Coordinates of C-alpha atoms in Angstrom, one line a residue:
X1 CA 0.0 0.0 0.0
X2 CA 1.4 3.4 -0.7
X3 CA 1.6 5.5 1.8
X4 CA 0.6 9.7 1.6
X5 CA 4.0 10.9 1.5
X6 CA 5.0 8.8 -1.3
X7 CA 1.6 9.3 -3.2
X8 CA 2.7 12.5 -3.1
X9 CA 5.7 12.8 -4.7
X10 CA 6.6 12.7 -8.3
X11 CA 6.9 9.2 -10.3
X12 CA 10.1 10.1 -11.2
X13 CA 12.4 13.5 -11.9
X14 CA 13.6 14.3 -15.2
X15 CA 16.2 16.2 -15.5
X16 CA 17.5 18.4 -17.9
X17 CA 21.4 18.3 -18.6
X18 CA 22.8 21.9 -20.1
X19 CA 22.5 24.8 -17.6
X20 CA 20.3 22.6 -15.6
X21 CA 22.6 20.2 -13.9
X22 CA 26.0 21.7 -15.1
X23 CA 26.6 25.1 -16.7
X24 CA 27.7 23.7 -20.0
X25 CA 26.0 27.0 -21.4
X26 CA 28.6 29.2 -21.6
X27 CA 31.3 26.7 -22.8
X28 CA 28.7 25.8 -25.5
X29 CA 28.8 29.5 -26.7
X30 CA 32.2 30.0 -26.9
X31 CA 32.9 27.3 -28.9
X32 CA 30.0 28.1 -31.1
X33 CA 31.9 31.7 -31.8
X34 CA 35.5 29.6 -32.5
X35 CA 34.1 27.0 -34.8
X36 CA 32.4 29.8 -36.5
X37 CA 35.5 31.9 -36.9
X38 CA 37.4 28.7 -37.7
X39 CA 35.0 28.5 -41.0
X40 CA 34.8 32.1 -41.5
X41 CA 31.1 32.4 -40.2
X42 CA 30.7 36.2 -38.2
X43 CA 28.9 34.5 -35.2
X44 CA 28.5 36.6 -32.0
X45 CA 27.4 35.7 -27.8
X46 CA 24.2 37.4 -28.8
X47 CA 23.8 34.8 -31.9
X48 CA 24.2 32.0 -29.4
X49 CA 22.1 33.9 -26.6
X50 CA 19.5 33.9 -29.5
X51 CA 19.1 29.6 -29.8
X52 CA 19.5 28.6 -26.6
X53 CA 17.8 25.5 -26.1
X54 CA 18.2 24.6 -29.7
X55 CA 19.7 20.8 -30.6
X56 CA 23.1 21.0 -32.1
X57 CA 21.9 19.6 -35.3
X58 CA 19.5 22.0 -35.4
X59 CA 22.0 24.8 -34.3
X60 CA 24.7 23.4 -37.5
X61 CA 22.0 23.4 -39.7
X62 CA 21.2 27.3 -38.9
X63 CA 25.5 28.0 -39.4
X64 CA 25.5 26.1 -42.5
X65 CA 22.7 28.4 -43.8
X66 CA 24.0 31.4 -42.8
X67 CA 27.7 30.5 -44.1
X68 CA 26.2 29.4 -47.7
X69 CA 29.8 27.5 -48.5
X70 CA 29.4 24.3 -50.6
X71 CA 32.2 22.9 -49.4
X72 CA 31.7 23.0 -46.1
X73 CA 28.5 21.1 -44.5
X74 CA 26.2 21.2 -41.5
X75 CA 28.2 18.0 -40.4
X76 CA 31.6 19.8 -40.7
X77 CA 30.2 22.6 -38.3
X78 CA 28.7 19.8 -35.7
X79 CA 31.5 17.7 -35.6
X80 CA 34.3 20.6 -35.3
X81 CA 31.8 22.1 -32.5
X82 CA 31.1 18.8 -30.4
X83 CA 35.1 17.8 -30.9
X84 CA 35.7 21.7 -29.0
X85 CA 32.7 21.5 -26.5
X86 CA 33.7 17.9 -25.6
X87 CA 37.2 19.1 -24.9
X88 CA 36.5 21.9 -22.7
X89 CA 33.8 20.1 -20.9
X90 CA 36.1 17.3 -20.0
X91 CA 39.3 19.5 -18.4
X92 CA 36.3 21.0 -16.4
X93 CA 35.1 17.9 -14.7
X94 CA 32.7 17.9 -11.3
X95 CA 33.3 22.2 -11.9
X96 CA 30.5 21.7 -14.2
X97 CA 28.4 21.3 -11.3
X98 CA 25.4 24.3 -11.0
X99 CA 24.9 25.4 -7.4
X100 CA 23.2 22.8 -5.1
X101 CA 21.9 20.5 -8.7
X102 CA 24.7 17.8 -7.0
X103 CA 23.3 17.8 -3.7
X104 CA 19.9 17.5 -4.7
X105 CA 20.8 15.0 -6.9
X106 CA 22.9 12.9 -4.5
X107 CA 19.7 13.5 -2.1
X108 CA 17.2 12.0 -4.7
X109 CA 19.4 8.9 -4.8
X110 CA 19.2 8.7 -0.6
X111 CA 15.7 8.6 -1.2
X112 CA 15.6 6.4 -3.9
X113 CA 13.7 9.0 -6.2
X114 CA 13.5 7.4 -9.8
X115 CA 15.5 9.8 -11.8
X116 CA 16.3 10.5 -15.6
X117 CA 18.2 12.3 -17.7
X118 CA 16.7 14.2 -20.7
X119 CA 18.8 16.5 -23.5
X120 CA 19.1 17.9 -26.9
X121 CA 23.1 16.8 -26.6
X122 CA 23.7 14.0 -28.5
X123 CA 23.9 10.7 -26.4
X124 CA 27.6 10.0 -27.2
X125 CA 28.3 13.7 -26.3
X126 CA 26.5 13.0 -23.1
X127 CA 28.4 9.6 -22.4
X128 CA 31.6 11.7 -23.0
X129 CA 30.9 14.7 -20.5
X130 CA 29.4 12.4 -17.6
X131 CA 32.9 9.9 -17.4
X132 CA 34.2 13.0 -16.3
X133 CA 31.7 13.3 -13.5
X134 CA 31.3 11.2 -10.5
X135 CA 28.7 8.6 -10.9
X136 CA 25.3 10.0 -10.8
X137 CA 22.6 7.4 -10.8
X138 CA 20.5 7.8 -13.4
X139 CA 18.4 5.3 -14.4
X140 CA 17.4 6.3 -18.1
X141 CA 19.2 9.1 -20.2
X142 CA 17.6 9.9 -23.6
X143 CA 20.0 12.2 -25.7
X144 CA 18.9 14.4 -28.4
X145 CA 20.3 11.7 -31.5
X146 CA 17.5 9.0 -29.9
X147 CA 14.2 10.5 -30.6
X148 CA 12.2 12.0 -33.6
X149 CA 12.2 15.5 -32.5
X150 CA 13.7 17.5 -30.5
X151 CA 13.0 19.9 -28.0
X152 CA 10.7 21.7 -27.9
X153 CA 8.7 18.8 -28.6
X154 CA 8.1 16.4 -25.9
X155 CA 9.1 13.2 -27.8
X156 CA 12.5 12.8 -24.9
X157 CA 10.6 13.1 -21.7
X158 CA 7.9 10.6 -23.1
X159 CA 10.5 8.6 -24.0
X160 CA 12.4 9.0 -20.5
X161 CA 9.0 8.4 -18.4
X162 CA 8.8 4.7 -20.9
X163 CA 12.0 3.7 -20.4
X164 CA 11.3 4.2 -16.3
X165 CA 8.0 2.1 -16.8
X166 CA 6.1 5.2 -15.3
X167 CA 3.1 8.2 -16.1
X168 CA 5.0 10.9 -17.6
X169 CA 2.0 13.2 -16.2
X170 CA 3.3 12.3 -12.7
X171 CA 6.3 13.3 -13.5
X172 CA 8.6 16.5 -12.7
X173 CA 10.7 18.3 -15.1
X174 CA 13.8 20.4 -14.4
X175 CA 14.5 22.5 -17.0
X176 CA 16.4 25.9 -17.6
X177 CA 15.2 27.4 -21.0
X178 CA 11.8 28.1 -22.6
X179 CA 12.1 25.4 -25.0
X180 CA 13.0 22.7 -22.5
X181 CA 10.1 24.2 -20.7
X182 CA 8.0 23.5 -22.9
X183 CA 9.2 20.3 -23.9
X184 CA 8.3 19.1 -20.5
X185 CA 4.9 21.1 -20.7
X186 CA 3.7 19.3 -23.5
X187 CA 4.9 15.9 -21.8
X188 CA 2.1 16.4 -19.1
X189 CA 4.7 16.9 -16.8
X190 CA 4.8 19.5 -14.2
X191 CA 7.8 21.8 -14.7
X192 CA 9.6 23.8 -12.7
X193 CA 12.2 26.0 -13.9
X194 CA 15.7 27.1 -13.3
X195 CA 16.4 30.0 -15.7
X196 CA 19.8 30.4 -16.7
X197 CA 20.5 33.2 -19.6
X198 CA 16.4 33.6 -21.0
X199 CA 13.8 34.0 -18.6
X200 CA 10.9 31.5 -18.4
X201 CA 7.4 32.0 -18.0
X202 CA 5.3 30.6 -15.7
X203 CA 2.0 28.7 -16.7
X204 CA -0.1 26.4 -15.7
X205 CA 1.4 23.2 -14.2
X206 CA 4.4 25.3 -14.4
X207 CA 7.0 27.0 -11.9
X208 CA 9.8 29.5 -11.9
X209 CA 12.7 29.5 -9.1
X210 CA 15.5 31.3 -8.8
X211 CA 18.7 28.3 -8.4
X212 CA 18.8 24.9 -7.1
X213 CA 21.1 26.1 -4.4
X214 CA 19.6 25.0 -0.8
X215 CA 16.9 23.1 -2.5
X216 CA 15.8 19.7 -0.9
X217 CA 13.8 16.9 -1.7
X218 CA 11.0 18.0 0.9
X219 CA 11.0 21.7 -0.9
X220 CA 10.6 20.2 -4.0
X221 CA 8.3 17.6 -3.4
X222 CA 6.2 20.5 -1.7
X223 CA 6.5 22.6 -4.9
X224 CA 5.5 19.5 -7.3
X225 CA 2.4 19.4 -5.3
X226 CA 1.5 23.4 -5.4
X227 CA 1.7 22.8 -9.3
X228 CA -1.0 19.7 -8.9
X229 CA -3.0 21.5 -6.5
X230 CA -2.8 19.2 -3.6
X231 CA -2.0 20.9 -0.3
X232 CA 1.2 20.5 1.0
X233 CA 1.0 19.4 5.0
X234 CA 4.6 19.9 5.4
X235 CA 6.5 22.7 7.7
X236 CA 9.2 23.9 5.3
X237 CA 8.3 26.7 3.4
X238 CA 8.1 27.2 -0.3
X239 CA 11.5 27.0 -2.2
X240 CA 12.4 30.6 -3.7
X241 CA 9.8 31.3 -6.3
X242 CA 10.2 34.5 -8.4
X243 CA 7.8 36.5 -7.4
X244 CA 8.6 39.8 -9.9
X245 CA 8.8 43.0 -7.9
X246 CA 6.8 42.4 -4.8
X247 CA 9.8 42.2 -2.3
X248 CA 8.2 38.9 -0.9
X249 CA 11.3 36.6 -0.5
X250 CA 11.1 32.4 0.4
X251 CA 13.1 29.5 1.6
X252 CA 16.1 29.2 3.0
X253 CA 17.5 32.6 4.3
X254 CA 20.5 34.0 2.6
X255 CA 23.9 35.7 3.4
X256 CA 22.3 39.7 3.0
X257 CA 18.8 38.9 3.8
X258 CA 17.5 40.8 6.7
X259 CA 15.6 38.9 9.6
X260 CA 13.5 39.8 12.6
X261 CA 14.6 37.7 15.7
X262 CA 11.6 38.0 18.0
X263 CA 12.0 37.0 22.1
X264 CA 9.4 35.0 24.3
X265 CA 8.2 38.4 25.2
X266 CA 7.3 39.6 22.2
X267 CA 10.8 42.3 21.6
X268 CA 12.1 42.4 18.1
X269 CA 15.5 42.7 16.8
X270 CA 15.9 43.3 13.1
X271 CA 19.4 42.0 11.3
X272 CA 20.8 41.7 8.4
X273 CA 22.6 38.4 8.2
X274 CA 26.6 38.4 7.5
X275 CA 28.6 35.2 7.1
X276 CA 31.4 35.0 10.3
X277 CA 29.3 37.8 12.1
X278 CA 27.1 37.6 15.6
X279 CA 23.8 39.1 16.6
X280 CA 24.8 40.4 20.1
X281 CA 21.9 40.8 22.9
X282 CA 21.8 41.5 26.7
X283 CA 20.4 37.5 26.3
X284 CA 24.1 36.7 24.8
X285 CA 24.9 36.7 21.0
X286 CA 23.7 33.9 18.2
X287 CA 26.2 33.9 14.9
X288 CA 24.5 34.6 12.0
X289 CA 25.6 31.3 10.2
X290 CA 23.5 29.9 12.7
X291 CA 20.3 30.8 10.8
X292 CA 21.7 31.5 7.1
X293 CA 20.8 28.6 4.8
X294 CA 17.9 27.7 7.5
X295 CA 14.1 27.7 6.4
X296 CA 12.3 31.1 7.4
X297 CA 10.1 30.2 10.9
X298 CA 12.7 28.6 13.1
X299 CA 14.0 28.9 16.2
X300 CA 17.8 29.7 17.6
X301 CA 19.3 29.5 20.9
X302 CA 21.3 32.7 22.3
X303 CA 24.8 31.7 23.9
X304 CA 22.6 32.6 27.7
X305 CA 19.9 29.7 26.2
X306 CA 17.2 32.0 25.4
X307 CA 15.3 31.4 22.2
X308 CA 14.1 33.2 19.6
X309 CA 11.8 33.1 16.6
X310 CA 13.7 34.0 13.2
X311 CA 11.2 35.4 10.3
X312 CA 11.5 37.6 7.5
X313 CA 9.6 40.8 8.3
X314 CA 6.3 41.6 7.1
X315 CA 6.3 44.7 5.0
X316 CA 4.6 46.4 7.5
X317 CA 7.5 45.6 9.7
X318 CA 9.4 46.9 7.2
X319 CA 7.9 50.3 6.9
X320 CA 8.3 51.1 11.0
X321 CA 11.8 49.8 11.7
X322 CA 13.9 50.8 8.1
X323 CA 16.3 53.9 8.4
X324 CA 14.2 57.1 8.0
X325 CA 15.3 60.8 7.6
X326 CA 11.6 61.7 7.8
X327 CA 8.8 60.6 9.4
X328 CA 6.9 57.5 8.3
X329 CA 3.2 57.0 6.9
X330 CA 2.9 53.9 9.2
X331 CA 1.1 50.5 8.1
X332 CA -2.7 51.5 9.2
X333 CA -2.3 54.9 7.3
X334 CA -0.6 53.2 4.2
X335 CA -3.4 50.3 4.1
X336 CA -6.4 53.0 4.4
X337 CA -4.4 54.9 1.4
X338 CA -4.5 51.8 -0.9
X339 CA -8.0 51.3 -0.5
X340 CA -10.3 54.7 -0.2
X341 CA -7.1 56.3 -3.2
X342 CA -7.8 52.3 -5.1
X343 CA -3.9 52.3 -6.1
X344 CA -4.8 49.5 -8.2
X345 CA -2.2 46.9 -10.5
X346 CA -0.8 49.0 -13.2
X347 CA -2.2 51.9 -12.3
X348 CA -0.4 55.6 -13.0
X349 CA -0.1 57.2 -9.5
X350 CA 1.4 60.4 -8.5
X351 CA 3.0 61.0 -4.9
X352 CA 4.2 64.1 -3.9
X353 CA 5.6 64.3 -0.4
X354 CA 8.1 60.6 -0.5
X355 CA 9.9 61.3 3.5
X356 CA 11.5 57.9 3.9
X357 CA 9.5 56.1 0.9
X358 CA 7.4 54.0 3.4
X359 CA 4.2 54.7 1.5
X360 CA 6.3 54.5 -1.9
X361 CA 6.9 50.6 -1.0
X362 CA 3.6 50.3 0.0
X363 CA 2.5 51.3 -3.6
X364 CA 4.9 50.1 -5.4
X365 CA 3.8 46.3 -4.4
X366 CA 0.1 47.5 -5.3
X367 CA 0.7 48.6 -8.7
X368 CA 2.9 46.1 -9.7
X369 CA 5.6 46.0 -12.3
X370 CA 2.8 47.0 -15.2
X371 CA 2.3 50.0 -12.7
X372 CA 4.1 54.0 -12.9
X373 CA 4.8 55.8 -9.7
X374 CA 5.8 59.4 -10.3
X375 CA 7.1 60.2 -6.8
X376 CA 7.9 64.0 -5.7
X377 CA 10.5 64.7 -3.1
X378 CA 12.0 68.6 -2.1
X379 CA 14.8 67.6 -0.1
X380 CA 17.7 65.6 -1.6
X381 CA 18.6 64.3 1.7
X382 CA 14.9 61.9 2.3
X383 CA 14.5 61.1 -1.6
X384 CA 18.4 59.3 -1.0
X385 CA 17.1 57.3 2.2
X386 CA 13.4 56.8 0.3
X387 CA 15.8 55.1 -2.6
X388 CA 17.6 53.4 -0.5
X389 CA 14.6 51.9 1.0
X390 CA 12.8 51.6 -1.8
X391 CA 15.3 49.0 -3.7
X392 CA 16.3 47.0 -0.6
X393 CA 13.0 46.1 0.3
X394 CA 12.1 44.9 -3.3
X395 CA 15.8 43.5 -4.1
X396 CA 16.0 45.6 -7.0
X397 CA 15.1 49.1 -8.9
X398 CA 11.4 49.3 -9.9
X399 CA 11.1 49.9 -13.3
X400 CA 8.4 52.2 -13.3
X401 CA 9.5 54.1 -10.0
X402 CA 10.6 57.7 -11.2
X403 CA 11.7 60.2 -8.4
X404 CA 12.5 63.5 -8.8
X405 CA 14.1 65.9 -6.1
X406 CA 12.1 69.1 -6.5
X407 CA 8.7 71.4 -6.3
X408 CA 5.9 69.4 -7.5
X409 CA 4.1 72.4 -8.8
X410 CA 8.1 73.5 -10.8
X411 CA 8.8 69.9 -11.4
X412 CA 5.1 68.0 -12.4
X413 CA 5.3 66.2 -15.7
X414 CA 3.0 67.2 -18.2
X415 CA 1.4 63.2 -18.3
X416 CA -1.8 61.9 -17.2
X417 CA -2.2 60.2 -14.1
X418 CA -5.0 57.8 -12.3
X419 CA -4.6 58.6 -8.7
X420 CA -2.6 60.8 -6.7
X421 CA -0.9 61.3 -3.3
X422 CA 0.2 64.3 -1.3
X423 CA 2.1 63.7 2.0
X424 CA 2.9 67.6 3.2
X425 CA 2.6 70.2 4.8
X426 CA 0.5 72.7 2.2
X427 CA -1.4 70.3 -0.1
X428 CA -3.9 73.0 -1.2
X429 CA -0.9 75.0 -2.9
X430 CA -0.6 72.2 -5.1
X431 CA -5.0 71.5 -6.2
X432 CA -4.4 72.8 -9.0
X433 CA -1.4 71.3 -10.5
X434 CA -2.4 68.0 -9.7
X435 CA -6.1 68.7 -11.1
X436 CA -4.6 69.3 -14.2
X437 CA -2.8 66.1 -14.7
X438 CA -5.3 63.5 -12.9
X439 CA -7.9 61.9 -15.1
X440 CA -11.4 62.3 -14.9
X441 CA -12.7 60.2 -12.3
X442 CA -9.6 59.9 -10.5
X443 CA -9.2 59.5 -7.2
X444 CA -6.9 62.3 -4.6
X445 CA -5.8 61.3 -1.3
X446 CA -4.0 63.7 1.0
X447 CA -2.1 62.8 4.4
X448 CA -2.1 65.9 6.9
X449 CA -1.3 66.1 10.3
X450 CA -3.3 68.6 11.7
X451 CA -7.1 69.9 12.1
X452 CA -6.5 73.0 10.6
X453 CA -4.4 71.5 7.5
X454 CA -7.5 69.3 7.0
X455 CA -10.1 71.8 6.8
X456 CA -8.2 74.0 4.4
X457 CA -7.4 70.9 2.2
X458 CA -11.8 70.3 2.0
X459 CA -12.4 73.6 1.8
X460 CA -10.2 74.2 -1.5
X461 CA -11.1 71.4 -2.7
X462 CA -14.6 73.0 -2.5
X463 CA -13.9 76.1 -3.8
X464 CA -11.9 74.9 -6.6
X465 CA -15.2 73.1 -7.7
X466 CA -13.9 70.3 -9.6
X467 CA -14.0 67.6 -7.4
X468 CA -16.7 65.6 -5.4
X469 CA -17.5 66.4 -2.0
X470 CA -13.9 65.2 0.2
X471 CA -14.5 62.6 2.5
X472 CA -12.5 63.0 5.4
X473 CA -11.0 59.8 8.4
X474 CA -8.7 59.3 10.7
X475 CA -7.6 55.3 11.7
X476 CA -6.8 54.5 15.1
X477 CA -6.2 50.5 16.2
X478 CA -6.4 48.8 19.2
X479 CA -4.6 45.8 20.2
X480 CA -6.4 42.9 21.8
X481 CA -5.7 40.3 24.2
X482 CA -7.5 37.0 23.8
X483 CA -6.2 34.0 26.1
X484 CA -8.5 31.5 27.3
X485 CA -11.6 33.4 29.0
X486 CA -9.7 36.4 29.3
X487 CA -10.7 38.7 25.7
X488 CA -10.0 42.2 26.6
X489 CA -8.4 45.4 25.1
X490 CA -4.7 45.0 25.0
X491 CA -2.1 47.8 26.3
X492 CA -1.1 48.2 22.9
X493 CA -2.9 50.8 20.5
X494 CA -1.9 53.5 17.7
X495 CA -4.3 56.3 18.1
X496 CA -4.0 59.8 15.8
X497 CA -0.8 60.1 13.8
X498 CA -2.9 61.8 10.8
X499 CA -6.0 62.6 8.9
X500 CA -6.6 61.1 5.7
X501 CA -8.4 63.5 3.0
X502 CA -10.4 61.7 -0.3
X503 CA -11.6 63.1 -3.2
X504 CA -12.5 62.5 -7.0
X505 CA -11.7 64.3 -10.0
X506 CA -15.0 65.7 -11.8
X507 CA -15.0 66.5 -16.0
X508 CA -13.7 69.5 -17.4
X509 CA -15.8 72.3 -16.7
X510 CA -18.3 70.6 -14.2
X511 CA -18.5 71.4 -11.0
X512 CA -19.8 69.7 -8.2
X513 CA -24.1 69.9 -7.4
X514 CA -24.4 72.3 -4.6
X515 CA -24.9 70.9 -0.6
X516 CA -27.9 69.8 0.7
X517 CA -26.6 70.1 3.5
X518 CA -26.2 73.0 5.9
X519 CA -22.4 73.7 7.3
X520 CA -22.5 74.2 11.2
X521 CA -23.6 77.7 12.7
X522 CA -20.4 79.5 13.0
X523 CA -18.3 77.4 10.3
X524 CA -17.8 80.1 7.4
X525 CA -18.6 83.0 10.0
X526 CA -16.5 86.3 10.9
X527 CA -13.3 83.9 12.5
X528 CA -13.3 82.1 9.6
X529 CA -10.6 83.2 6.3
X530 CA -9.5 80.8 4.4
X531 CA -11.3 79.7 0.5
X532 CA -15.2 80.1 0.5
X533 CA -17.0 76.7 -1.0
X534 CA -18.5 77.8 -4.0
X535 CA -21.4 75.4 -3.3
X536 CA -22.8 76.2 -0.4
X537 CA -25.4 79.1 -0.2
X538 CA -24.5 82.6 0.5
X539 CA -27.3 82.8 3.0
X540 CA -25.0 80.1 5.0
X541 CA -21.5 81.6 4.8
X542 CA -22.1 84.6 6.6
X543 CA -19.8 86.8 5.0
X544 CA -18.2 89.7 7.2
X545 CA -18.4 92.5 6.3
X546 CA -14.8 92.9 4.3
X547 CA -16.1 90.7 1.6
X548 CA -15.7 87.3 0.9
X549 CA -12.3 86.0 0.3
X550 CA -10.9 84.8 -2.7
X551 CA -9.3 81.1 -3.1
X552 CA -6.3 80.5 -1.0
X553 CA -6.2 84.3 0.2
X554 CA -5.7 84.2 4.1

């Protein structure tokens, strides 16, 4: 009888030989450039980068083509190029070796996984490379000379999955190029893939991760059954998946990766791990080694025997403890932002106002790499830190992040935008500006501190006329304590820090229906002199006697 762990693993693993297993790529490409230049064929890295994937029959019949020599043949190119690649590939030996595919390999033979090997190389070329390697198990290998076609066509794996006497739809493909890819997904095999110079897609039954490096059976296995959609009871966390620009990082932690080490009383210590370097507490110290290469979620012993929990942090634990020359929009401001301003995926969104970029991550993440954030910063000294920020939370530049140190008023680019966010101090010197640029129907959000910067923010936006009626909040949250049949209000809570300010972009040349109704008694009296609402009736502004005042005149 088979048991659920085993039901629940692959039939076998198919592997994939160039780029997948060993990094045969790049020796592959330079001898494609000297037996081109050996028969006088102009053949560049980017010619080779171009057919990666491609069999080498298929690859000398492209060179003979190009050439257009009868006296030399697409057999002359393929032998001259398998005699070089062969060479090189030999004096390399168990170098050949990718990053952890040796390991997981050797692992897969502990467990007594069924395993194959699948490629477009020719099986003699195979043989040749793999006496110079240490012995690797497989059970089947199917090289690109023993079937009808090639990749991308599935007719190897099939053939693998017969030879093993097993469902090639149960089976799991490691592969590193879109061809192979697809090769595998048009087996009925799940893939995941290991890109090495062209990125892959995902798809359905299909998976992208970053390297093989620190990747187990278990992490696998647990992968394989994401792609079936069975759910994975298992405690070790998905392997690295790319995940685009979202700053959401998996598996095993990694030399540079910052951590949160949390104690049994709930303190938190934030560190970015360093190979030969210690986390020092008033508990004792923990090296770093200690937890890099570890799955995310476990727990390490200080040198004084206290324990703590080791996570990645949250973004919102990001946002409050990253270095900051300006004051923060913090995580229950940032959340109400994203859904009364709907910052939506590949939306166009201005921000004006960036501090320490906290809300720029925030929105970032929610639009996506489709997405365009045109962010606004005066000083030079907060957009730096907001950069800084920015690009070590997501692991890399955004491609449509553009700041720009300056006025927003001086500096606003003349392009249309879906939303818009002001973070400072005068947001009504800047209605205009930004009503000029934001699409009808769009959506304004401002972020003021105080009372008064609120009510001249609704008011101008009143006056102005050519928005909707501003909807004004503030968030506060309270912690809670639930244990047993004690539920009560924890000690914890975040009460004002800001208001938030929402309004909506009307047509050119409408103006907003005029206000049922009535303002308070007192509310556009004699004290008051900032903009009069153009839609409220004059019998309820009770002008003074000086006349009314005209927009943004104190």
């Amino acid at each position: 009888m088979t048991n659920s762990f085993t039901a629940a693993r692959p039939a076998a693993v198919l592997w994939d030989f160039d780029s997948t297993l060993v990094d045969t790529e790049p020796i592959w490409m330079r001898c494609e450039v000297q037996t081109a230049q050996h028969f006088g064929l102009a053949w560049s890295e980017a010619d080779s980068q171009a057919i990666v994937g491609m069999s080498v029959w298929g690859l000398a019949d492209l060179m003979a083509e190009r050439l257009g020599r009868d006296d030399v043949t697409a057999d002359d190119l393929r032998v001259d190029l398998e005699r070089r690649a062969v060479e090189s590939m030999a004096q390399e030996g168990e170098k050949l070796f990718l990053p952890g595919a040796h390991e997981l390999l050797t692992e897969m033979r502990q467990q007594q996984v069924r395993i194959a090997l699948v490629s477009s190389t020719p099986r003699y070329i195979l043989e040749a490379i793999l006496a110079s390697l240490p012995e690797l198990g497989f059970e089947a290998i199917v090289g690109g000379d023993e079937v009808e076609n090639n990749k991308p066509a599935p007719d190897g794996y099939v053939k693998a999955a017969e030879l093993l006497g097993v469902d090639v739809t149960k089976c799991l493909v490691l592969e590193d190029s879109p061809t192979g890819a697809d090769a595998g997904q048009a087996s009925g095999a799940v893939v995941v893939a290991i890109p090495s110079t062209i990125p892959v897609p995902e798809a359905r039954r299909r998976m992208v991760i970053d390297s093989l490096e620190g990747v187990t059976c278990t992490l696998l296995f647990q992968l394989y059954r994401r792609c079936i959609g069975r759910p994975a009871k298992m405690e070790t966390p998905a392997i690295p998946v790319s995940d685009g620009l979202s700053g959401v990082r998996s598996g095993p932690l990694q030399a540079g990766e910052r951590v949160t080490l949390t104690d049994n009383k709930g303190r938190r210590h934030s560190v970015q791990l360093t190979p030969g370097k210690n986390f020092h507490t008033t508990k004792g110290h923990i090296a770093h080694e200690a937890m890099i290469g570890q799955p995310e979620g476990i727990t390490v012993a200080a040198s004084s025997g206290t324990v703590f929990l080791v996570l990645r942090p949250l973004m919102s634990d990001y946002m409050v403890s990253m270095p900051r020359e300006a004051a923060v929009i913090y995580p229950k401001d940032a959340a109400q932002i994203l859904m009364w301003g709907d910052i939506f995926p590949g939306a166009r969104v201005l921000e004006a106002g960036v501090g320490s970029g906290a809300l720029s991550i925030a929105m970032l993440r929610a639009i996506g790499p489709e997405g365009k954030l045109n962010s606004y910063e005066r000083r030079q000294e907060f957009a730096d830190v907001a950069k800084a920020n920015v690009e070590n939370f997501l692991g890399q530049p955004h491609p449509g992040w553009t700041l720009t140190v300056g006025d927003l008023v001086e500096s606003l680019r003349d392009e249309p935008v879906d939303r818009a966010v002001l973070d400072m101090l005068a947001p009504w010197e800047c209605i205009d500006a930004v009503g000029d640029v934001l699409v009808p129907g769009g959506v304004l959000t401002c972020y003021v501190a105080t009372a008064t910067q609120l009510g001249r923010v609704a008011d101008t936006l009143r006056t102005h006329g050519g928005w909707t009626e501003p909807h004004a909040t503030e968030t506060t949250t309270r912690d809670w304590h639930a244990e047993g049949l004690a539920i009560r209000p924890g000690h914890g809570s975040t009460g004002h820090t800001g208001f938030l300010i929402h309004s909506r972009r009307l047509a050119p040349g409408v103006e907003a229906p005029m206000r049922k109704r009535r303002p308070a008694p007192g509310a556009y009296g004699p004290d008051y002199h900032g903009p009069r609402p153009k839609n409220i009736p004059m019998s309820n502004q009770e002008v003074p006697d000086s006349g009314v005042d005209s927009p943004g005149e104190e």
